[in-house]
GROMACS .gro file of C-alpha atoms in nm:
model
  437
    1MET     CA    1   0.792   3.117  -1.985
    2ARG     CA    2   0.949   3.207  -1.648
    3PHE     CA    3   0.919   2.964  -1.359
    4THR     CA    4   0.895   3.256  -1.115
    5ASP     CA    5   0.568   3.356  -1.282
    6LEU     CA    6   0.418   3.013  -1.202
    7ILE     CA    7   0.511   3.052  -0.835
    8ILE     CA    8   0.357   3.399  -0.815
    9LYS     CA    9   0.043   3.291  -1.000
   10LYS     CA   10  -0.022   2.998  -0.765
   11ARG     CA   11   0.077   3.204  -0.460
   12ASP     CA   12  -0.198   3.447  -0.555
   13GLY     CA   13  -0.454   3.166  -0.580
   14HIS     CA   14  -0.487   3.132  -0.957
   15ALA     CA   15  -0.505   2.807  -1.155
   16LEU     CA   16  -0.206   2.704  -1.364
   17THR     CA   17  -0.273   2.630  -1.730
   18THR     CA   18  -0.207   2.292  -1.891
   19GLU     CA   19   0.090   2.446  -2.075
   20GLU     CA   20   0.234   2.582  -1.751
   21ILE     CA   21   0.203   2.248  -1.572
   22ASN     CA   22   0.369   2.066  -1.864
   23PHE     CA   23   0.650   2.324  -1.861
   24TRP     CA   24   0.700   2.274  -1.485
   25ILE     CA   25   0.727   1.895  -1.503
   26LYS     CA   26   0.937   1.881  -1.821
   27SER     CA   27   1.185   2.145  -1.705
   28TYR     CA   28   1.222   1.987  -1.360
   29VAL     CA   29   1.284   1.637  -1.494
   30GLN     CA   30   1.544   1.781  -1.731
   31ASP     CA   31   1.716   1.966  -1.440
   32GLU     CA   32   1.642   2.306  -1.596
   33VAL     CA   33   1.483   2.449  -1.281
   34PRO     CA   34   1.636   2.440  -0.931
   35ASP     CA   35   1.487   2.259  -0.631
   36TYR     CA   36   1.432   2.582  -0.439
   37GLN     CA   37   1.195   2.719  -0.704
   38VAL     CA   38   0.999   2.394  -0.728
   39SER     CA   39   0.982   2.385  -0.347
   40ALA     CA   40   0.826   2.733  -0.351
   41LEU     CA   41   0.565   2.622  -0.606
   42LEU     CA   42   0.485   2.308  -0.404
   43MET     CA   43   0.434   2.514  -0.089
   44ALA     CA   44   0.203   2.749  -0.281
   45ILE     CA   45   0.000   2.444  -0.392
   46VAL     CA   46  -0.020   2.319  -0.032
   47PHE     CA   47  -0.175   2.653   0.072
   48ARG     CA   48  -0.377   2.736  -0.239
   49GLY     CA   49  -0.470   2.389  -0.370
   50MET     CA   50  -0.540   2.282  -0.729
   51ASN     CA   51  -0.869   2.244  -0.910
   52GLU     CA   52  -0.984   1.920  -1.075
   53ARG     CA   53  -0.845   2.013  -1.417
   54GLU     CA   54  -0.507   2.114  -1.273
   55THR     CA   55  -0.481   1.787  -1.079
   56SER     CA   56  -0.561   1.583  -1.392
   57ASP     CA   57  -0.308   1.784  -1.595
   58LEU     CA   58  -0.040   1.730  -1.329
   59THR     CA   59  -0.113   1.357  -1.322
   60LEU     CA   60  -0.086   1.332  -1.702
   61ALA     CA   61   0.234   1.538  -1.715
   62MET     CA   62   0.395   1.320  -1.449
   63MET     CA   63   0.264   0.999  -1.608
   64HIS     CA   64   0.426   1.093  -1.942
   65SER     CA   65   0.755   1.210  -1.787
   66GLY     CA   66   0.903   0.861  -1.846
   67ASP     CA   67   0.798   0.514  -1.959
   68VAL     CA   68   0.429   0.434  -2.001
   69ILE     CA   69   0.372   0.058  -2.001
   70ASP     CA   70   0.151  -0.078  -2.279
   71LEU     CA   71  -0.023  -0.394  -2.154
   72SER     CA   72  -0.248  -0.438  -2.458
   73ASP     CA   73  -0.072  -0.767  -2.539
   74ILE     CA   74  -0.221  -0.914  -2.221
   75GLU     CA   75  -0.556  -1.073  -2.298
   76GLY     CA   76  -0.859  -0.947  -2.105
   77ILE     CA   77  -0.907  -0.671  -1.850
   78LYS     CA   78  -0.596  -0.599  -1.644
   79VAL     CA   79  -0.663  -0.530  -1.275
   80ASP     CA   80  -0.438  -0.369  -1.016
   81LYS     CA   81  -0.474  -0.255  -0.654
   82HIS     CA   82  -0.300   0.012  -0.454
   83SER     CA   83  -0.284   0.075  -0.082
   84THR     CA   84  -0.188   0.412   0.058
   85GLY     CA   85   0.021   0.223   0.315
   86GLY     CA   86  -0.015   0.095   0.665
   87VAL     CA   87   0.125  -0.134   0.933
   88GLY     CA   88   0.103  -0.507   0.861
   89ASP     CA   89  -0.042  -0.442   0.515
   90LYS     CA   90   0.037  -0.757   0.320
   91THR     CA   91  -0.279  -0.737   0.109
   92SER     CA   92  -0.124  -0.767  -0.239
   93MET     CA   93   0.030  -1.106  -0.157
   94ALA     CA   94  -0.310  -1.258  -0.079
   95LEU     CA   95  -0.559  -1.050  -0.278
   96MET     CA   96  -0.384  -1.061  -0.616
   97PRO     CA   97  -0.352  -1.446  -0.622
   98MET     CA   98  -0.717  -1.473  -0.513
   99VAL     CA   99  -0.850  -1.267  -0.804
  100ALA     CA  100  -0.605  -1.430  -1.048
  101ALA     CA  101  -0.727  -1.776  -0.940
  102CYS     CA  102  -1.079  -1.662  -1.035
  103GLY     CA  103  -0.963  -1.578  -1.388
  104ALA     CA  104  -0.868  -1.209  -1.365
  105LYS     CA  105  -0.543  -1.079  -1.513
  106ALA     CA  106  -0.357  -0.939  -1.212
  107ALA     CA  107  -0.066  -0.723  -1.325
  108LYS     CA  108   0.096  -0.524  -1.046
  109MET     CA  109   0.398  -0.301  -1.012
  110SER     CA  110   0.491  -0.238  -0.648
  111GLY     CA  111   0.738  -0.033  -0.450
  112ARG     CA  112   0.962  -0.066  -0.149
  113GLY     CA  113   0.889   0.052   0.201
  114LEU     CA  114   1.035   0.358   0.365
  115GLY     CA  115   0.961   0.434   0.728
  116HIS     CA  116   0.701   0.239   0.924
  117THR     CA  117   0.517   0.103   0.617
  118GLY     CA  118   0.668  -0.208   0.464
  119GLY     CA  119   0.689  -0.246   0.087
  120THR     CA  120   0.546  -0.544  -0.102
  121LEU     CA  121   0.879  -0.600  -0.278
  122ASP     CA  122   1.066  -0.624   0.054
  123LYS     CA  123   0.815  -0.883   0.174
  124LEU     CA  124   0.836  -1.094  -0.141
  125GLU     CA  125   1.216  -1.082  -0.130
  126SER     CA  126   1.196  -1.265   0.203
  127ILE     CA  127   1.139  -1.567  -0.022
  128GLU     CA  128   1.472  -1.711  -0.127
  129GLY     CA  129   1.558  -1.632  -0.491
  130PHE     CA  130   1.243  -1.429  -0.564
  131ASN     CA  131   1.307  -1.193  -0.856
  132CYS     CA  132   1.109  -0.868  -0.840
  133TYR     CA  133   1.253  -0.727  -1.161
  134LEU     CA  134   1.117  -0.866  -1.486
  135GLY     CA  135   1.153  -0.704  -1.825
  136LYS     CA  136   0.836  -0.583  -1.994
  137GLU     CA  137   0.814  -0.884  -2.227
  138ASP     CA  138   0.860  -1.133  -1.941
  139PHE     CA  139   0.606  -0.942  -1.730
  140ILE     CA  140   0.345  -0.960  -2.007
  141ARG     CA  141   0.423  -1.324  -2.083
  142GLN     CA  142   0.386  -1.423  -1.719
  143VAL     CA  143   0.051  -1.248  -1.678
  144ASN     CA  144  -0.075  -1.413  -1.996
  145ASP     CA  145   0.053  -1.755  -1.886
  146ILE     CA  146  -0.052  -1.768  -1.520
  147GLY     CA  147  -0.264  -1.455  -1.476
  148LEU     CA  148  -0.041  -1.299  -1.209
  149ALA     CA  149   0.280  -1.103  -1.164
  150ILE     CA  150   0.398  -0.864  -0.894
  151ILE     CA  151   0.715  -0.680  -0.993
  152GLY     CA  152   0.915  -0.369  -0.911
  153GLN     CA  153   0.862  -0.048  -1.101
  154THR     CA  154   1.088   0.011  -1.401
  155GLY     CA  155   1.373   0.255  -1.355
  156ASN     CA  156   1.213   0.520  -1.577
  157LEU     CA  157   0.851   0.491  -1.466
  158VAL     CA  158   0.728   0.839  -1.370
  159PRO     CA  159   1.070   0.996  -1.295
  160ALA     CA  160   0.893   1.325  -1.217
  161ASP     CA  161   0.727   1.165  -0.917
  162LYS     CA  162   1.057   1.027  -0.787
  163LYS     CA  163   1.209   1.377  -0.791
  164LEU     CA  164   0.901   1.554  -0.659
  165TYR     CA  165   0.835   1.306  -0.380
  166ALA     CA  166   1.194   1.330  -0.253
  167LEU     CA  167   1.162   1.708  -0.252
  168ARG     CA  168   0.819   1.709  -0.083
  169ASP     CA  169   0.950   1.476   0.186
  170VAL     CA  170   1.213   1.727   0.300
  171THR     CA  171   1.021   2.052   0.249
  172GLY     CA  172   0.700   1.983   0.444
  173THR     CA  173   0.487   1.967   0.130
  174VAL     CA  174   0.366   1.607   0.143
  175ASP     CA  175   0.030   1.695   0.300
  176SER     CA  176  -0.170   1.805  -0.008
  177VAL     CA  177  -0.455   1.604  -0.162
  178PRO     CA  178  -0.382   1.711  -0.525
  179LEU     CA  179  -0.012   1.629  -0.485
  180ILE     CA  180  -0.081   1.292  -0.318
  181ALA     CA  181  -0.350   1.199  -0.572
  182SER     CA  182  -0.137   1.289  -0.874
  183SER     CA  183   0.164   1.105  -0.728
  184ILE     CA  184  -0.029   0.781  -0.678
  185MET     CA  185  -0.237   0.793  -0.995
  186SER     CA  186   0.048   0.889  -1.228
  187LYS     CA  187   0.228   0.567  -1.128
  188LYS     CA  188  -0.084   0.351  -1.146
  189LEU     CA  189  -0.183   0.487  -1.488
  190ALA     CA  190   0.171   0.459  -1.627
  191ALA     CA  191   0.174   0.093  -1.518
  192GLY     CA  192  -0.096   0.020  -1.775
  193SER     CA  193  -0.385  -0.154  -1.595
  194ASP     CA  194  -0.747  -0.104  -1.704
  195ALA     CA  195  -0.905  -0.124  -1.358
  196ILE     CA  196  -0.763  -0.013  -1.022
  197MET     CA  197  -0.888  -0.092  -0.673
  198LEU     CA  198  -0.767   0.163  -0.416
  199ASP     CA  199  -0.734   0.091  -0.045
  200VAL     CA  200  -0.722   0.435   0.113
  201LYS     CA  201  -0.636   0.407   0.480
  202TYR     CA  202  -0.698   0.644   0.769
  203GLY     CA  203  -0.592   0.647   1.135
  204SER     CA  204  -0.275   0.653   1.342
  205GLY     CA  205  -0.082   0.414   1.116
  206ALA     CA  206  -0.188   0.580   0.790
  207PHE     CA  207  -0.094   0.897   0.608
  208MET     CA  208  -0.452   1.029   0.612
  209LYS     CA  209  -0.550   1.066   0.977
  210THR     CA  210  -0.928   1.108   0.940
  211LYS     CA  211  -1.206   0.932   0.751
  212GLU     CA  212  -1.303   1.259   0.589
  213ASP     CA  213  -0.954   1.322   0.449
  214ALA     CA  214  -0.932   0.964   0.323
  215VAL     CA  215  -1.266   0.998   0.143
  216LEU     CA  216  -1.153   1.330  -0.011
  217LEU     CA  217  -0.831   1.170  -0.140
  218ALA     CA  218  -1.016   0.863  -0.274
  219LYS     CA  219  -1.269   1.075  -0.462
  220GLU     CA  220  -0.990   1.282  -0.617
  221MET     CA  221  -0.813   0.967  -0.742
  222ILE     CA  222  -1.137   0.816  -0.876
  223LYS     CA  223  -1.203   1.138  -1.072
  224ILE     CA  224  -0.854   1.131  -1.222
  225GLY     CA  225  -0.879   0.766  -1.323
  226ARG     CA  226  -1.229   0.796  -1.468
  227ALA     CA  227  -1.130   1.106  -1.668
  228LEU     CA  228  -0.855   0.898  -1.827
  229GLY     CA  229  -1.079   0.602  -1.906
  230ARG     CA  230  -0.991   0.371  -1.613
  231ASP     CA  231  -1.235   0.194  -1.383
  232VAL     CA  232  -1.117   0.316  -1.041
  233ARG     CA  233  -1.293   0.230  -0.714
  234ALA     CA  234  -1.188   0.270  -0.352
  235MET     CA  235  -1.221   0.118  -0.007
  236ILE     CA  236  -1.180   0.353   0.291
  237THR     CA  237  -1.025   0.140   0.567
  238ASP     CA  238  -0.920   0.177   0.929
  239MET     CA  239  -0.549   0.178   1.016
  240ASP     CA  240  -0.573   0.276   1.383
  241MET     CA  241  -0.432  -0.068   1.460
  242PRO     CA  242  -0.219  -0.303   1.247
  243LEU     CA  243  -0.384  -0.513   0.978
  244GLY     CA  244  -0.380  -0.879   1.077
  245ARG     CA  245  -0.138  -0.990   1.347
  246ALA     CA  246   0.204  -0.993   1.177
  247ILE     CA  247   0.427  -0.687   1.126
  248GLY     CA  248   0.749  -0.766   0.940
  249ASN     CA  249   0.849  -0.912   0.607
  250ALA     CA  250   0.879  -1.294   0.633
  251LEU     CA  251   0.618  -1.290   0.910
  252GLU     CA  252   0.372  -1.119   0.676
  253VAL     CA  253   0.447  -1.365   0.396
  254LYS     CA  254   0.354  -1.644   0.639
  255GLU     CA  255   0.029  -1.468   0.725
  256ALA     CA  256  -0.057  -1.415   0.358
  257ILE     CA  257   0.002  -1.788   0.291
  258ALA     CA  258  -0.221  -1.880   0.586
  259THR     CA  259  -0.491  -1.650   0.449
  260LEU     CA  260  -0.473  -1.813   0.105
  261LYS     CA  261  -0.534  -2.143   0.282
  262GLY     CA  262  -0.838  -2.006   0.465
  263LYS     CA  263  -0.659  -1.974   0.800
  264GLY     CA  264  -0.577  -1.604   0.808
  265PRO     CA  265  -0.682  -1.340   1.062
  266LYS     CA  266  -1.047  -1.240   1.043
  267ASP     CA  267  -0.988  -0.871   0.967
  268PHE     CA  268  -0.731  -0.934   0.696
  269THR     CA  269  -0.944  -1.204   0.531
  270HIS     CA  270  -1.244  -0.967   0.534
  271LEU     CA  271  -1.042  -0.691   0.364
  272CYS     CA  272  -0.919  -0.929   0.091
  273MET     CA  273  -1.268  -1.065   0.030
  274GLU     CA  274  -1.425  -0.720  -0.002
  275GLY     CA  275  -1.146  -0.586  -0.224
  276GLY     CA  276  -1.148  -0.901  -0.437
  277THR     CA  277  -1.526  -0.885  -0.477
  278ARG     CA  278  -1.504  -0.544  -0.643
  279MET     CA  279  -1.200  -0.639  -0.852
  280LEU     CA  280  -1.381  -0.940  -1.001
  281ILE     CA  281  -1.668  -0.711  -1.100
  282GLN     CA  282  -1.420  -0.463  -1.249
  283ALA     CA  283  -1.261  -0.751  -1.445
  284LYS     CA  284  -1.608  -0.866  -1.558
  285ILE     CA  285  -1.541  -1.209  -1.406
  286ALA     CA  286  -1.855  -1.170  -1.192
  287VAL     CA  287  -2.175  -0.975  -1.253
  288ASN     CA  288  -2.258  -0.898  -0.890
  289GLU     CA  289  -2.112  -0.908  -0.540
  290GLU     CA  290  -2.275  -1.236  -0.443
  291GLU     CA  291  -2.128  -1.421  -0.741
  292ALA     CA  292  -1.786  -1.262  -0.685
  293ARG     CA  293  -1.776  -1.363  -0.317
  294GLU     CA  294  -1.868  -1.721  -0.400
  295LYS     CA  295  -1.590  -1.740  -0.657
  296LEU     CA  296  -1.337  -1.609  -0.404
  297LYS     CA  297  -1.455  -1.849  -0.134
  298GLU     CA  298  -1.425  -2.139  -0.378
  299VAL     CA  299  -1.064  -2.066  -0.479
  300ILE     CA  300  -0.973  -2.058  -0.109
  301ARG     CA  301  -1.160  -2.385  -0.043
  302ASN     CA  302  -1.016  -2.576  -0.340
  303GLY     CA  303  -0.660  -2.445  -0.296
  304ALA     CA  304  -0.648  -2.261  -0.631
  305ALA     CA  305  -0.559  -1.925  -0.472
  306PHE     CA  306  -0.265  -2.077  -0.281
  307GLU     CA  307  -0.148  -2.259  -0.595
  308LYS     CA  308  -0.165  -1.934  -0.793
  309PHE     CA  309   0.064  -1.763  -0.542
  310LYS     CA  310   0.302  -2.057  -0.561
  311ALA     CA  311   0.294  -2.044  -0.942
  312MET     CA  312   0.395  -1.676  -0.931
  313VAL     CA  313   0.680  -1.749  -0.691
  314ARG     CA  314   0.800  -2.033  -0.915
  315ALA     CA  315   0.781  -1.816  -1.229
  316GLN     CA  316   0.984  -1.544  -1.056
  317HIS     CA  317   1.250  -1.794  -0.943
  318GLY     CA  318   1.152  -1.804  -0.577
  319ASN     CA  319   1.195  -2.112  -0.359
  320THR     CA  320   0.851  -2.277  -0.356
  321GLU     CA  321   0.961  -2.508  -0.074
  322GLN     CA  322   0.930  -2.204   0.151
  323ILE     CA  323   0.571  -2.158   0.030
  324ASP     CA  324   0.476  -2.519   0.098
  325HIS     CA  325   0.664  -2.506   0.429
  326PRO     CA  326   0.658  -2.145   0.560
  327GLU     CA  327   0.867  -2.248   0.860
  328LEU     CA  328   1.162  -2.247   0.614
  329LEU     CA  329   1.128  -1.870   0.561
  330PRO     CA  330   1.387  -1.653   0.740
  331LYS     CA  331   1.370  -1.684   1.119
  332ALA     CA  332   1.508  -1.455   1.385
  333ASP     CA  333   1.767  -1.579   1.633
  334THR     CA  334   1.555  -1.463   1.927
  335VAL     CA  335   1.182  -1.452   1.998
  336THR     CA  336   1.091  -1.248   2.306
  337GLU     CA  337   0.748  -1.266   2.466
  338MET     CA  338   0.592  -0.943   2.593
  339PRO     CA  339   0.370  -1.015   2.897
  340CYS     CA  340   0.042  -0.842   2.970
  341PRO     CA  341   0.079  -0.616   3.278
  342GLU     CA  342  -0.284  -0.635   3.400
  343ASP     CA  343  -0.631  -0.779   3.348
  344GLY     CA  344  -0.875  -0.596   3.121
  345TYR     CA  345  -0.957  -0.529   2.759
  346ILE     CA  346  -0.732  -0.407   2.479
  347TYR     CA  347  -0.866  -0.053   2.442
  348ARG     CA  348  -0.616   0.093   2.196
  349MET     CA  349  -0.327  -0.023   1.978
  350ASP     CA  350  -0.104   0.246   1.831
  351ALA     CA  351  -0.039   0.126   1.476
  352LEU     CA  352   0.214   0.399   1.400
  353GLY     CA  353   0.408   0.333   1.721
  354LEU     CA  354   0.416  -0.042   1.660
  355GLY     CA  355   0.525   0.012   1.301
  356ARG     CA  356   0.812   0.234   1.409
  357LEU     CA  357   0.921  -0.016   1.673
  358ALA     CA  358   0.924  -0.292   1.410
  359MET     CA  359   1.131  -0.067   1.184
  360GLU     CA  360   1.386  -0.011   1.460
  361ILE     CA  361   1.455  -0.385   1.494
  362GLY     CA  362   1.506  -0.417   1.118
  363ALA     CA  363   1.162  -0.478   0.966
  364GLY     CA  364   1.161  -0.141   0.786
  365ARG     CA  365   1.401   0.125   0.668
  366GLU     CA  366   1.434   0.478   0.796
  367THR     CA  367   1.654   0.583   0.504
  368LYS     CA  368   1.662   0.435   0.155
  369ASP     CA  369   2.006   0.284   0.223
  370ASP     CA  370   1.899   0.085   0.530
  371VAL     CA  371   1.915  -0.294   0.496
  372ILE     CA  372   1.596  -0.487   0.576
  373ASP     CA  373   1.612  -0.783   0.815
  374PRO     CA  374   1.351  -1.018   0.660
  375ALA     CA  375   1.311  -1.216   0.983
  376ALA     CA  376   1.247  -0.922   1.217
  377GLY     CA  377   0.905  -0.814   1.331
  378ILE     CA  378   0.618  -0.838   1.574
  379VAL     CA  379   0.335  -1.091   1.597
  380LEU     CA  380   0.039  -0.972   1.804
  381ASN     CA  381  -0.165  -1.225   1.999
  382PHE     CA  382  -0.459  -0.992   2.063
  383ARG     CA  383  -0.666  -0.728   1.889
  384LYS     CA  384  -0.853  -0.422   2.007
  385GLY     CA  385  -1.152  -0.533   2.215
  386ASP     CA  386  -1.002  -0.867   2.323
  387ARG     CA  387  -1.006  -0.970   2.690
  388VAL     CA  388  -0.657  -1.017   2.837
  389SER     CA  389  -0.520  -1.142   3.168
  390GLN     CA  390  -0.207  -1.043   3.356
  391GLY     CA  391   0.090  -1.252   3.249
  392GLU     CA  392  -0.054  -1.359   2.912
  393THR     CA  393   0.170  -1.299   2.611
  394LEU     CA  394   0.057  -0.982   2.432
  395ALA     CA  395   0.300  -1.029   2.144
  396ARG     CA  396   0.611  -1.212   2.030
  397ILE     CA  397   0.903  -1.002   1.910
  398HIS     CA  398   1.121  -1.167   1.644
  399HIS     CA  399   1.459  -0.997   1.651
  400ASN     CA  400   1.829  -1.028   1.574
  401ARG     CA  401   1.910  -0.699   1.748
  402PRO     CA  402   1.888  -0.664   2.128
  403LEU     CA  403   1.573  -0.509   2.270
  404THR     CA  404   1.658  -0.214   2.491
  405LYS     CA  405   1.467  -0.124   2.804
  406ALA     CA  406   1.343   0.191   2.628
  407TRP     CA  407   1.217  -0.015   2.332
  408ARG     CA  408   1.021  -0.244   2.565
  409GLU     CA  409   0.872   0.053   2.750
  410ARG     CA  410   0.765   0.214   2.425
  411PHE     CA  411   0.609  -0.115   2.313
  412MET     CA  412   0.397  -0.131   2.627
  413GLY     CA  413   0.302   0.232   2.572
  414CYS     CA  414   0.152   0.139   2.235
  415ILE     CA  415  -0.108  -0.087   2.396
  416GLU     CA  416  -0.368   0.059   2.629
  417ILE     CA  417  -0.565  -0.175   2.858
  418CYS     CA  418  -0.879  -0.070   3.043
  419GLY     CA  419  -1.159  -0.224   3.247
  420SER     CA  420  -1.438  -0.194   2.989
  421LYS     CA  421  -1.464  -0.326   2.635
  422PRO     CA  422  -1.427  -0.053   2.371
  423GLU     CA  423  -1.686   0.007   2.103
  424GLU     CA  424  -1.605  -0.195   1.790
  425GLU     CA  425  -1.516   0.005   1.481
  426PRO     CA  426  -1.569  -0.145   1.132
  427LEU     CA  427  -1.251  -0.217   0.936
  428ILE     CA  428  -1.406  -0.085   0.615
  429TYR     CA  429  -1.570   0.253   0.663
  430LYS     CA  430  -1.696   0.297   0.309
  431ILE     CA  431  -1.658   0.159  -0.045
  432LEU     CA  432  -1.675   0.414  -0.326
  433GLN     CA  433  -1.774   0.307  -0.676
  434GLU     CA  434  -1.800   0.665  -0.801
  435ALA     CA  435  -1.649   0.999  -0.695
  436SER     CA  436  -1.999   1.137  -0.642
  437GLU     CA  437  -2.084   0.888  -0.361
   0.00000   0.00000   0.00000
């Protein structure tokens, strides 16, 4: 089989066979085909697309390109969640302890952040001593013992995706629903969970810019998961402005802790409750949404959700004093207040712009070698639609690097104030139980 023939076939709009897709992935992982040929095939896919069978075949080939984690030794239904990334998205740190406190087995493998989206591992490593890397046996033992573990992906989990994603990132071939869906689902399926809750985001701070594209991607991933025997559901959520108020690693840990104690931001709490409701049904802990919501409310009220998070931190060698007393988490040397320039209403908040600004002061990484500053970030005092007055503090910037005049000007450019209150948009646009919805 010649790789050139695959490029020509896809260029001309034909579907690749299962054998051809397996040949592509196997030969690329084994360094038997050069990057330039794979780049040409990826570009052909961007223009010509893939059908449902091709996308499933690609997902399976990538999934089996390295380790596939067997979680059958964990009792009960294993649940996982995945977000397509956004600004201030600390959902895993609150949602997973909530569902675990209700009795679900929450087994999650997470990644690091690159660019304006922060990674769950970077946030958890703000906690002194926290160990993100457990061996398979320790991972399984911890989930069996306390019902919860959030760890980093193993070194050989879906190596095909690592190579392909790096290539797509530099060849303008990221923007393809089949390639995005297979990338996400190959990792989720290789990680071994039975049920997956997807949070597919759209808007300025998300990869998918429109609701329609987010729904298309979600349906594709649900189809893949269902075809392979997994219960996959999806929330389509707005990322035109940051989630919650905190952007930055230790700051987001603090906000997740507050949420577990029932004192979190309204939008973030709502997202966790709605996601958790479906996950408890997927785990067969609740038979309907009403029962699931009551269970989640109760573990917040009685402190069980907070204690579950603390138990995970303890099991993974983190300093639980910082959980009981979040003021002990890393703090920036300087906190600068950004004043409101005029009276009016917050009309727009540019999530992408704010995320990039947070990255520039150390809260994210532009290249994989950049070092995260766990204390750096932004805490917003207002949300879209809020009334503001001149001189009020719009946000507090936590930083160890100096803020330049240009940085401050760009920050103010991310927040638009006008004389009338904007129409309120729902955080959750749609929840999909099936791909046909």
